Structure formats: structure tokens, C-alpha cells
CSV table of C-alpha atoms in Angstrom, one decimal:
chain,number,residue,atom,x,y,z
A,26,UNK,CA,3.9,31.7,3.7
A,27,UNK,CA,6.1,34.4,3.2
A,28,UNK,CA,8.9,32.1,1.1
A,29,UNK,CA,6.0,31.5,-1.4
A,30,UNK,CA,4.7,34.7,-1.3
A,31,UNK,CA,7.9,36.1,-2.6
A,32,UNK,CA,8.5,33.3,-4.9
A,33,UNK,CA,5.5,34.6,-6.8
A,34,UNK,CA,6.8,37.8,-7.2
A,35,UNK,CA,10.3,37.2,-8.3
A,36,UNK,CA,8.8,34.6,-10.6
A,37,UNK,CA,6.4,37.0,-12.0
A,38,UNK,CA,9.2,39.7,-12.4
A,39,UNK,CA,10.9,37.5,-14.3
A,40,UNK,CA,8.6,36.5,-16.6
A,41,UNK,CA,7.5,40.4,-17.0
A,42,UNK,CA,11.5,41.3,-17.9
A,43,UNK,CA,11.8,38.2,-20.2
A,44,UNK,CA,8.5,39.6,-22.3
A,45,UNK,CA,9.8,43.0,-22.3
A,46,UNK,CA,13.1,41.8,-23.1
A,47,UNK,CA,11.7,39.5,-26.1
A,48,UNK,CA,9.3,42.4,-27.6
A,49,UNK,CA,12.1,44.8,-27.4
A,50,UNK,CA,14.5,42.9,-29.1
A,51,UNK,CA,11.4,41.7,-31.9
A,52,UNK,CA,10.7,45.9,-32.2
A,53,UNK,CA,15.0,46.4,-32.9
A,54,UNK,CA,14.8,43.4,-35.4
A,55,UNK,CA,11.7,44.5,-37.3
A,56,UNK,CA,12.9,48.1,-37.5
A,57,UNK,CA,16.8,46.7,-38.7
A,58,UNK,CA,15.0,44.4,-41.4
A,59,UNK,CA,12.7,47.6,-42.3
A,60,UNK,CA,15.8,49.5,-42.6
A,61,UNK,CA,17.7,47.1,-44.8
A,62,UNK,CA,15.1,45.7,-47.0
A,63,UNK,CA,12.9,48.8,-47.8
A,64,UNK,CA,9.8,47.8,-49.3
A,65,UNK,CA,10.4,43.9,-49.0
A,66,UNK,CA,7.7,42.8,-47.6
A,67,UNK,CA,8.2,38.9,-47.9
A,68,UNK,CA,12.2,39.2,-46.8
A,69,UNK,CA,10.9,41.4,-43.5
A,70,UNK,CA,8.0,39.0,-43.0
A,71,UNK,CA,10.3,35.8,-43.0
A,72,UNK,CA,13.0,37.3,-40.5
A,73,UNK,CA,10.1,38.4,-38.2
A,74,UNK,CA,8.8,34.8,-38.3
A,75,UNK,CA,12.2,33.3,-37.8
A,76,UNK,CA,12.4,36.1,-34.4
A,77,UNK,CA,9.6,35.0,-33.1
A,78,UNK,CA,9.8,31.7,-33.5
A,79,UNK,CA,12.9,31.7,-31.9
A,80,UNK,CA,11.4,33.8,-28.9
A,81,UNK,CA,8.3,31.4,-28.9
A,82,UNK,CA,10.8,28.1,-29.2
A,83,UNK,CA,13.3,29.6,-26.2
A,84,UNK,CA,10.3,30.3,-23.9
A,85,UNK,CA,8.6,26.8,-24.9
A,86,UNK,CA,12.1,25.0,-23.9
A,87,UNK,CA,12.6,27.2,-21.0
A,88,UNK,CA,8.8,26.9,-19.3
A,89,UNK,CA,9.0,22.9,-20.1
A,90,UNK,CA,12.8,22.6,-18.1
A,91,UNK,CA,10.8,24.7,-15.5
A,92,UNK,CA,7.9,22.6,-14.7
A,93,UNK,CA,10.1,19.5,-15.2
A,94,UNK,CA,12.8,20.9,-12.2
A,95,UNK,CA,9.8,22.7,-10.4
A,96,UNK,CA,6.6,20.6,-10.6
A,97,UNK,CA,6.8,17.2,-13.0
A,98,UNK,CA,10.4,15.9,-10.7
A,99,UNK,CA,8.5,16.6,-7.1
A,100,UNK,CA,5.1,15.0,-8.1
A,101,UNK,CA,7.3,12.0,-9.7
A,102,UNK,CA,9.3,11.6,-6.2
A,103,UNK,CA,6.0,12.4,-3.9
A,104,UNK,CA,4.2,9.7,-6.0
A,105,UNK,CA,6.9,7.1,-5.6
A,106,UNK,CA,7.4,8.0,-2.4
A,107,UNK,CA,3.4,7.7,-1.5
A,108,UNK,CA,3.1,4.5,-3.5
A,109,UNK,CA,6.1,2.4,-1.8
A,110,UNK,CA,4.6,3.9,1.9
A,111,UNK,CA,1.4,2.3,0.4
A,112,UNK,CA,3.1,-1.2,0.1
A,113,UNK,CA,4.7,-0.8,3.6
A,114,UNK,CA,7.9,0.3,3.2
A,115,UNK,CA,8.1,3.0,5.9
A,116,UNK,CA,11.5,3.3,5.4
A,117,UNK,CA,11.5,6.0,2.4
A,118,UNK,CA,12.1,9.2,2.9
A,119,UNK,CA,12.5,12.1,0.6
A,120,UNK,CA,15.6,14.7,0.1
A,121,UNK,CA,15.1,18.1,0.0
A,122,UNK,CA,18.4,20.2,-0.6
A,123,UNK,CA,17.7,23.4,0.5
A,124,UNK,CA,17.0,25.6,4.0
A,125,UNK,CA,13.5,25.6,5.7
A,126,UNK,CA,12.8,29.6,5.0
A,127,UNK,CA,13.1,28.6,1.0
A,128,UNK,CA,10.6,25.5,1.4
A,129,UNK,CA,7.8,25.6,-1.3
A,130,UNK,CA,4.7,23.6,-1.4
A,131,UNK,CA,6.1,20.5,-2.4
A,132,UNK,CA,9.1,20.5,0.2
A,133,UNK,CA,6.0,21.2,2.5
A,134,UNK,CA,4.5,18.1,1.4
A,135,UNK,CA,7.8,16.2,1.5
A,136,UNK,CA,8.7,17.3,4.6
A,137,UNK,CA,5.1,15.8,5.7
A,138,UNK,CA,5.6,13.1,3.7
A,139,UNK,CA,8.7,12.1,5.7
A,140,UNK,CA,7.1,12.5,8.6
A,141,UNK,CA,4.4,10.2,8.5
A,142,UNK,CA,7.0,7.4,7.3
A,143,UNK,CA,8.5,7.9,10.3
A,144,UNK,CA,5.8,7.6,12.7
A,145,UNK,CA,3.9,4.8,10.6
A,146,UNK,CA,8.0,3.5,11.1
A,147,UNK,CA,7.6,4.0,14.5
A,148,UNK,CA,4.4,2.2,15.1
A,149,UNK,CA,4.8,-1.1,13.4
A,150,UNK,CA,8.1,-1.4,15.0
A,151,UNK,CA,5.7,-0.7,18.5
A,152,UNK,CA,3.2,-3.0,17.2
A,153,UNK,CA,5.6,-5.8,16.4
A,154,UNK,CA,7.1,-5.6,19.6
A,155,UNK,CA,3.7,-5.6,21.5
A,156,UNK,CA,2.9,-8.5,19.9
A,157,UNK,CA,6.3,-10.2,20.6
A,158,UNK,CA,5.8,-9.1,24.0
A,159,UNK,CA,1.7,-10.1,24.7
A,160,UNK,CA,2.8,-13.6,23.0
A,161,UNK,CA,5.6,-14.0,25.2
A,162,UNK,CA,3.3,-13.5,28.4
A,163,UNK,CA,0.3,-15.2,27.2
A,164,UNK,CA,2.8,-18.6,26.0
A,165,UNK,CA,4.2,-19.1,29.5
A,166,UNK,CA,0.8,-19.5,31.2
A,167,UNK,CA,-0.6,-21.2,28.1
A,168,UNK,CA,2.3,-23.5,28.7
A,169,UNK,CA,1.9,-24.3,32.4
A,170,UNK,CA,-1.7,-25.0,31.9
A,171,UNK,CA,-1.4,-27.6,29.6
A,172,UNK,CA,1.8,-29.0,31.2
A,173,UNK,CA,-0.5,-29.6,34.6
A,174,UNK,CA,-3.3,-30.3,32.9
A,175,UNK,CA,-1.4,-33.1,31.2
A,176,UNK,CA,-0.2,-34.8,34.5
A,177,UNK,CA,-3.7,-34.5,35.9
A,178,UNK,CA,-4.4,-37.0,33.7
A,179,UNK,CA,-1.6,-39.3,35.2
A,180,UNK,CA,-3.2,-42.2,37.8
A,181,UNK,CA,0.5,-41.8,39.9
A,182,UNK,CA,-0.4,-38.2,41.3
A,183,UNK,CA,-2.2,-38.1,45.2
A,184,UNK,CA,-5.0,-36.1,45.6
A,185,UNK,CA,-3.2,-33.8,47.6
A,186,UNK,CA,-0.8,-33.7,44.4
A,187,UNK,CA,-3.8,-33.3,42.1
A,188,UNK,CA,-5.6,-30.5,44.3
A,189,UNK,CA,-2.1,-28.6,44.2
A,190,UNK,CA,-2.2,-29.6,40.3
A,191,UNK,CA,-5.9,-28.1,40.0
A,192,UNK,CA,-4.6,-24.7,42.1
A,193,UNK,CA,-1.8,-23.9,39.9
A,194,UNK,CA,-4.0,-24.3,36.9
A,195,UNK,CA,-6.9,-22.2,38.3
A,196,UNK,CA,-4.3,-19.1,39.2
A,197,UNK,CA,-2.2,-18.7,36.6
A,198,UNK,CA,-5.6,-19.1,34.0
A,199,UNK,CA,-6.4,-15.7,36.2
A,200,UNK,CA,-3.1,-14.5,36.0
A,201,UNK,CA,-3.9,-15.1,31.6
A,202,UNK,CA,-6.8,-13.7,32.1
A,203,UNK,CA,-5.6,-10.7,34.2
A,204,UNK,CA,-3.0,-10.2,31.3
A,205,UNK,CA,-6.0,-10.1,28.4
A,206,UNK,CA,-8.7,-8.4,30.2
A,207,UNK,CA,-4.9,-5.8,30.7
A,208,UNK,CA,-4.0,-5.5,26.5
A,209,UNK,CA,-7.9,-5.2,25.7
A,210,UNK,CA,-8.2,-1.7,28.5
A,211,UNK,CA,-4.8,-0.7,26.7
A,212,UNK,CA,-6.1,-1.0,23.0
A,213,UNK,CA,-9.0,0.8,24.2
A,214,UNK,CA,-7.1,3.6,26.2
A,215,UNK,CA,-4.8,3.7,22.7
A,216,UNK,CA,-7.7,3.9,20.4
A,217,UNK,CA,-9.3,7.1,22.4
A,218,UNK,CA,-12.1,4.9,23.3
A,219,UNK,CA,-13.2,7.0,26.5
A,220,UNK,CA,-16.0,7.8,28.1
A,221,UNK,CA,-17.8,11.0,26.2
A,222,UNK,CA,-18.9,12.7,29.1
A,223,UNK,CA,-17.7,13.2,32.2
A,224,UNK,CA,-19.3,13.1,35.4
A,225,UNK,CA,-19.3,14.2,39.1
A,226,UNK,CA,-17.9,12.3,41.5
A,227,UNK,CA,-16.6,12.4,45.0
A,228,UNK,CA,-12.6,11.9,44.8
A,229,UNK,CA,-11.5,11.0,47.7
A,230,UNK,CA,-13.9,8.1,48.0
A,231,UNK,CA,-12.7,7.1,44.7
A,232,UNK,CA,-9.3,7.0,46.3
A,233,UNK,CA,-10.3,5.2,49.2
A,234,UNK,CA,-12.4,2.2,47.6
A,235,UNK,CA,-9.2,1.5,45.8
A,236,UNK,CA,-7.4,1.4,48.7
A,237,UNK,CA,-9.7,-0.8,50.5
A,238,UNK,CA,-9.6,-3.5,47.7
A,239,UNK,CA,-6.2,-4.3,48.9
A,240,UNK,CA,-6.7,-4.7,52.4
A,241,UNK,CA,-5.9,-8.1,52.3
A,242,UNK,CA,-3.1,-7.9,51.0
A,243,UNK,CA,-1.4,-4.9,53.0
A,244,UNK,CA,-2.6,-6.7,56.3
A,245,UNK,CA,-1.3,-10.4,55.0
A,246,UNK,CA,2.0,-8.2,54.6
A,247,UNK,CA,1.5,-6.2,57.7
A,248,UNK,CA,2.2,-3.0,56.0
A,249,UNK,CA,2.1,0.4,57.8
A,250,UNK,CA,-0.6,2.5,55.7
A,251,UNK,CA,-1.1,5.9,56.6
A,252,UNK,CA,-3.5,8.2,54.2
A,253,UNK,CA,-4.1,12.0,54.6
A,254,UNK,CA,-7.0,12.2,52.0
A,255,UNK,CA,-8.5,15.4,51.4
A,256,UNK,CA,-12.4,15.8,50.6
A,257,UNK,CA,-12.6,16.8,47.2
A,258,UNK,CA,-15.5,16.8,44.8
A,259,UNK,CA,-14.4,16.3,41.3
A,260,UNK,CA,-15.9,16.2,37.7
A,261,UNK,CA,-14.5,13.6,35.5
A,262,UNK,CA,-14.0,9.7,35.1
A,263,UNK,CA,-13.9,7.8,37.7
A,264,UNK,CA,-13.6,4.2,36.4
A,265,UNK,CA,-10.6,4.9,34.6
A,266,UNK,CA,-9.2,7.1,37.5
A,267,UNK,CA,-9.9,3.9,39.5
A,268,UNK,CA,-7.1,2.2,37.3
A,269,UNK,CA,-4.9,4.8,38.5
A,270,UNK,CA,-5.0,4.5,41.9
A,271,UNK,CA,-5.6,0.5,41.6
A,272,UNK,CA,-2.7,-0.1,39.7
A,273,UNK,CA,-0.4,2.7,42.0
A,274,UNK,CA,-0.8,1.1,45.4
A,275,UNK,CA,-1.3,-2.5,43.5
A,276,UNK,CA,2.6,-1.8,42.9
A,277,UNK,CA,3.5,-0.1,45.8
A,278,UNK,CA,1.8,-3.1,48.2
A,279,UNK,CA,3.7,-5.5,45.8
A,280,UNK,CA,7.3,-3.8,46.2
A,281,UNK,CA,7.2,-2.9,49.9
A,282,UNK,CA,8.7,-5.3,51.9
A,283,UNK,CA,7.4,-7.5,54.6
A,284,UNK,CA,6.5,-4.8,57.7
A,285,UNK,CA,7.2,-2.1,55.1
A,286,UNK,CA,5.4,1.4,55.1
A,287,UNK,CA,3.1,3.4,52.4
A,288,UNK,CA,1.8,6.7,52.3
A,289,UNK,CA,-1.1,7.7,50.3
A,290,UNK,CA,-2.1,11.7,49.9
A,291,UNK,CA,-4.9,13.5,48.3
A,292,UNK,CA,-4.7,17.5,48.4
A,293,UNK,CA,-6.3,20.2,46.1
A,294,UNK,CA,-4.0,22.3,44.1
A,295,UNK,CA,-6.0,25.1,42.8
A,296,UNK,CA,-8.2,23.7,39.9
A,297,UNK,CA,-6.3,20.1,40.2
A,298,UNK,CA,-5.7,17.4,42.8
A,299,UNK,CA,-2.6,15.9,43.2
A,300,UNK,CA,-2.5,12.0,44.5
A,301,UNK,CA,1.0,11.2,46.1
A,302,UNK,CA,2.0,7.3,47.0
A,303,UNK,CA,5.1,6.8,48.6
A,304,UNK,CA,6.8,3.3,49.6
A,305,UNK,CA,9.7,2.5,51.4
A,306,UNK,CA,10.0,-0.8,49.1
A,307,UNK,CA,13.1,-1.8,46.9
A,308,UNK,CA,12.8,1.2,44.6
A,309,UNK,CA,13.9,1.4,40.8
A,310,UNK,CA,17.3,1.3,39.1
A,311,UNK,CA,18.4,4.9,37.9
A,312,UNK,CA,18.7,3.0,34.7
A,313,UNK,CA,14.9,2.5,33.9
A,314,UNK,CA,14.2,5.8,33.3
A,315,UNK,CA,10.9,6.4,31.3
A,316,UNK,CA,11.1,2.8,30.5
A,317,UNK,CA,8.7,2.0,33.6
A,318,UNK,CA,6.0,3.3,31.4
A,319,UNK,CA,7.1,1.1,28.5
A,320,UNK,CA,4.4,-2.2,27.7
A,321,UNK,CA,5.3,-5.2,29.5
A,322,UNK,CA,8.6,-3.5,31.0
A,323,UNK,CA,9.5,-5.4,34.6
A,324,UNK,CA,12.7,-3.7,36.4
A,325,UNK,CA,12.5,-6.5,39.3
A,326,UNK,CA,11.8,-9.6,37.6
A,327,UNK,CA,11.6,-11.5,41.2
A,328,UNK,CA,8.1,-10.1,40.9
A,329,UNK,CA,7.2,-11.3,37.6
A,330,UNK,CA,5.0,-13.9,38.2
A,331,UNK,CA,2.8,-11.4,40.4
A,332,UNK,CA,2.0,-8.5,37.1
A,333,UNK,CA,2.3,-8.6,33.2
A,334,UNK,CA,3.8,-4.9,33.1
A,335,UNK,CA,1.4,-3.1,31.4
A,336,UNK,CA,-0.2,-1.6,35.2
A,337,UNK,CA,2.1,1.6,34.3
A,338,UNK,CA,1.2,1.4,30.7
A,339,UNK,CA,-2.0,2.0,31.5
A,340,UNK,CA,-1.6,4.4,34.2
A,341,UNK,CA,0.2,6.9,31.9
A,342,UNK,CA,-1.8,6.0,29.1
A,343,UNK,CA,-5.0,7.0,31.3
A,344,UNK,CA,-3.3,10.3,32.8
A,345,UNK,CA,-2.4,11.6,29.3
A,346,UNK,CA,-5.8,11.0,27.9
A,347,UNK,CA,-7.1,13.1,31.0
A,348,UNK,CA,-4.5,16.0,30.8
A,349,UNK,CA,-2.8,14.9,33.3
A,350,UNK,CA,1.0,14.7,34.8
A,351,UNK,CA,2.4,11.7,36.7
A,352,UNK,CA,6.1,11.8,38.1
A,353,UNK,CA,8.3,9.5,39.5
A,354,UNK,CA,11.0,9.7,42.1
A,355,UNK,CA,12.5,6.9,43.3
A,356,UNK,CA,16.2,5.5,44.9
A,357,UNK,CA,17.2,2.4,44.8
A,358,UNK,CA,16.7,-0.1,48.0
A,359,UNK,CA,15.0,3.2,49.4
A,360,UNK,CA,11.7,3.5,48.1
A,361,UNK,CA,9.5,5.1,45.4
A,362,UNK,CA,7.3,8.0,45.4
A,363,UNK,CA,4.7,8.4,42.1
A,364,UNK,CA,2.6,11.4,42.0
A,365,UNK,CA,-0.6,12.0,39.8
A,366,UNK,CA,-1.7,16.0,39.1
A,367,UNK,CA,-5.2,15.9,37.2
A,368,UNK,CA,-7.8,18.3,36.5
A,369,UNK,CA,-10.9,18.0,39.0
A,370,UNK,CA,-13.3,19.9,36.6
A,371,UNK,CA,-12.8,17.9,33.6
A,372,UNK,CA,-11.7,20.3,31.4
A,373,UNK,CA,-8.1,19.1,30.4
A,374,UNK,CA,-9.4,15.5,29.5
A,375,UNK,CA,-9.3,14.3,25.6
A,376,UNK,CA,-12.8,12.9,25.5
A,377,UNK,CA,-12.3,11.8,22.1
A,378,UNK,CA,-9.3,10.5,22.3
């Protein structure tokens, strides 16, 4: 760094003046007590020692205020700091008075120091709230279950009761179980547990088994579909590009309203491939923002009890691991249009993580 750089010179210029200045003034003593006292040996001897044991005495007190202001005070606060970030108080951070183009080592260290607080700050608070949030959706379910179960134990209920009884149990358990199966894929994705090596694949028929797993449900809605799907041959990882596309139109089916429309493109773009999903559904608040990408976040609550909002969380989660981009547009009681750019020869993706 240049800042330290110079800082070496200037402090070795000073310390090359301060000797000069020290013998100098030692020679001008020893030649005034030579002057005064002849042939005295012992009277010159004793003033000589007294000179340079003053010298040695100033330079002693000098270099030991030094290290303390320069060294001893920012190993004393880095320690501290280190040792209360040890017993998980993220909240410490360390002062440094001075501008960024004078920073030495130790601000360096500070500077990093403060930094890490910040982000270990950062990801408890994430944690904490993941956990609020993942025991919030998994007590709800756990609760209905067990309510149910309960009165299926009750001799007043029909069997057309109990049947009804044994349904609700048996879908939210999936809906639980949707919701687990949903954290674990996330704490992998987080963790930068991916597959190592990519592989080739056809694209577009990636694209279009997804689509076909929700048949069902675009027909039961009698949805308009239209694709334009572009045949494209791709290297890369097609199970966790599969959560893409399943969790896209999984939202986009769920949204769109009863005789709605959705439109699903695939088209090269150079070295990437750009998947666009439109839907004419009820669209998201201007408010949300980046939020939609948040863990459990649910703009329209209405449709709570059909997701656990972490189907974006992963989505993004997946696309940034790949070297992706996904954008949203969207208007409110218009519709919402999500495109995905990623790489089609694998070479963007983070394998490790």
C-alpha cells in the first residue's frame, strides 16, 4: 500500500535525523567538556555518561509511548474486540479516527474486523427470523392436525364427517411436508451444496416437463396457455433449473384468475437463454419490492394456505448460484411478468457454492 509504504519512510527519516541529531549534540558536549576541563578525565567521563544517558533515556521513553499509541493500544482494542465477537456480541465495532488513504495495518484489520460484526450481525438477525418464520408455518399445520386428529377420536362425528376429518389431515400433513422438504432445498442452496459438475441437457424440454406437471391445474382453472419455446441445448443443472420453472408457473397458475391467461417463452440470447412468464393475474403491490424474494414473504395472503413463501426464495437463491439474472415487472390487478437470463454453457455457475 502506498500509505504504508510512505509511512516507512517518514518513520525511518525520523529516526535517521533523531540519531544524527543525538550524536551531534553528544560530539558538541564532549568537545565543550574537553574544552572546560582539560585533562579531566573522570569530570569529562561523567558528563558524557550523564549525555548519553539522557539520549538513551529520551529514546527509551519516546519508542515505549510509540509502540503503546502505535502497536500495544490497537492489538489491546483488536483483541477485545475479537474476544467479545467470540462470545456473540456482534454488536462491537471499532473506531478509527482518521481518513482511509492514512489507514495502516491495524485500521486494515479493524476496518475488517467491523465488517465481519456486521455481517455475523446480519446473519443471526436472518437466522432468528427464519426460524421465527419456519416455526410459525410448521405450528399452524402442526396445530390443525392434532386438532382433527383429536375429534376423530369423538363417537358424535358421521362418517362423512370423519372422511372430511381424515382429508384435511392428509393435505395439510402434505402441505408440512411441502414446507420441510422447501427449508431443507434452501439450506442446501445456502450452504453451496450443488451439483459439482454440470451436464448437458436439452432446455426446452426441461421447460416443458415443468409445464406439463401443472396441467391439471391450468385446465381445472381453464387457463389460456400459450408457449413459444425455442429448441436449445444447454449445459448445466437441470434439477435445480427445474425448481425454477416449477416454482415460476406454480405461482403464475396460482395468481391468474379463473379463465385467466399465461405466457411462457424460451429464446436464445447469444451465450444465455432467457425464460419469460407472463400472467394476467392480480399482480404485486409497488410496495413489495425485492421483498418477494424474502423467506416466507406472502404479498396476497388470500393464497396462503396454497405455498409457504420460500418458492421465490429458492428461485433467486438457485439463479444466483448459477450466474444468473431474474427480473420482475409487475402492476397491480394487471399481471406479472418474471424473466430468468442464465448461461446455457455453464460457465457462470458457482459450482462450489
Amino acid at each position: 500500500m502506498k500509505g504504508s509504504w510512505r509511512r516507512t519512510v517518514t518513520g525511518a527519516a525520523v529516526l535517521f535525523v533523531s540519531i544524527s541529531v543525538f550524536i551531534t549534540v553528544t560530539v558538541l558536549v564532549y568537545a565543550a567538556a574537553t574544552q572546560k576541563y582539560g585533562d579531566n578525565t573522570a569530570a569529562i567521563s561523567i558528563i558524557m555518561l550523564i549525555c548519553v544517558a539522557f539520549f538513551a533515556l529520551t529514546c527509551t521513553v519516546i519508542d515505549i509511548l510509540r509502540r503503546r499509541m502505535s502497536t500495544e493500544k490497537p492489538l489491546k482494542d483488536i483483541a477485545e474486540a475479537t474476544a467479545r465477537i467470540a462470545e456473540g456480541d456482534f454488536g462491537v465495532r471499532l473506531e478509527i479516527n482518521k481518513p482511509r488513504s492514512r489507514f495502516n495495518e491495524f485500521d486494515c484489520i479493524k476496518e475488517n474486523i467491523n465488517a465481519m460484526a456486521q455481517a455475523l450481525a446480519g446473519s443471526r438477525a436472518t437466522g432468528e427470523q427464519f426460524i421465527a418464520n419456519a416455526g410459525h408455518e410448521l405450528k399452524t399445520p402442526v396445530a390443525v392436525i392434532q386438532s382433527y386428529a383429536s375429534a376423530l377420536c369423538s363417537d358424535k362425528l358421521s362418517d362423512e364427517e370423519k372422511i372430511e376429518y381424515a382429508r384435511t389431515i392428509a393435505q395439510t400433513s402434505r402441505r408440512m411436508a411441502a414446507t420441510i422438504n422447501n427449508i431443507l432445498k434452501l439450506n442446501k442452496l445456502e450452504n453451496g451444496k450443488i451439483l459439482q459438475s454440470p451436464e448437458n441437457f436439452s432446455l426446452d424440454e426441461n421447460v416443458a416437463e415443468s409445464i406439463l406437471t401443472f396441467e391439471d391445474a391450468i385446465d381445472k382453472k381453464q387457463i389460456e396457455l400459450t408457449c413459444d419455446i425455442e429448441e436449445i441445448s444447454a449445459k448445466g443443472y437441470p434439477e435445480y433449473l427445474s425448481t425454477v420453472w416449477s416454482n415460476l408457473i406454480s405461482n403464475a397458475v396460482k395468481f391468474c384468475g379463473e379463465g385467466g391467461h399465461i405466457n411462457i417463452s424460451l429464446k436464445r440470447q447469444g451465450g444465455d437463454a432467457a425464460f419469460t412468464i407472463t400472467d394476467d393475474g392480480c399482480g404485486i403491490p409497488a410496495d413489495a419490492g425485492k421483498k418477494i424474494f424474502d423467506k416466507f414473504w406472502q404479498g396476497d395472503t388470500s393464497h396462503s394456505s396454497e405455498g409457504n413463501g420460500l418458492g421465490l426464495a429458492m428461485v433467486k437463491k438457485v439463479v444466483d448460484i448459477l450466474g444468473g439474472e431474474i427480473k420482475v415487472e409487475s402492476r397491480l390487478g394487471k399481471g406479472t411478468t418474471f424473466t430468468v437470463i442464465i448461461n446455457i454453457d455453464g460457465a457462470k455457475a458457482k459450482a462450489n457454492g
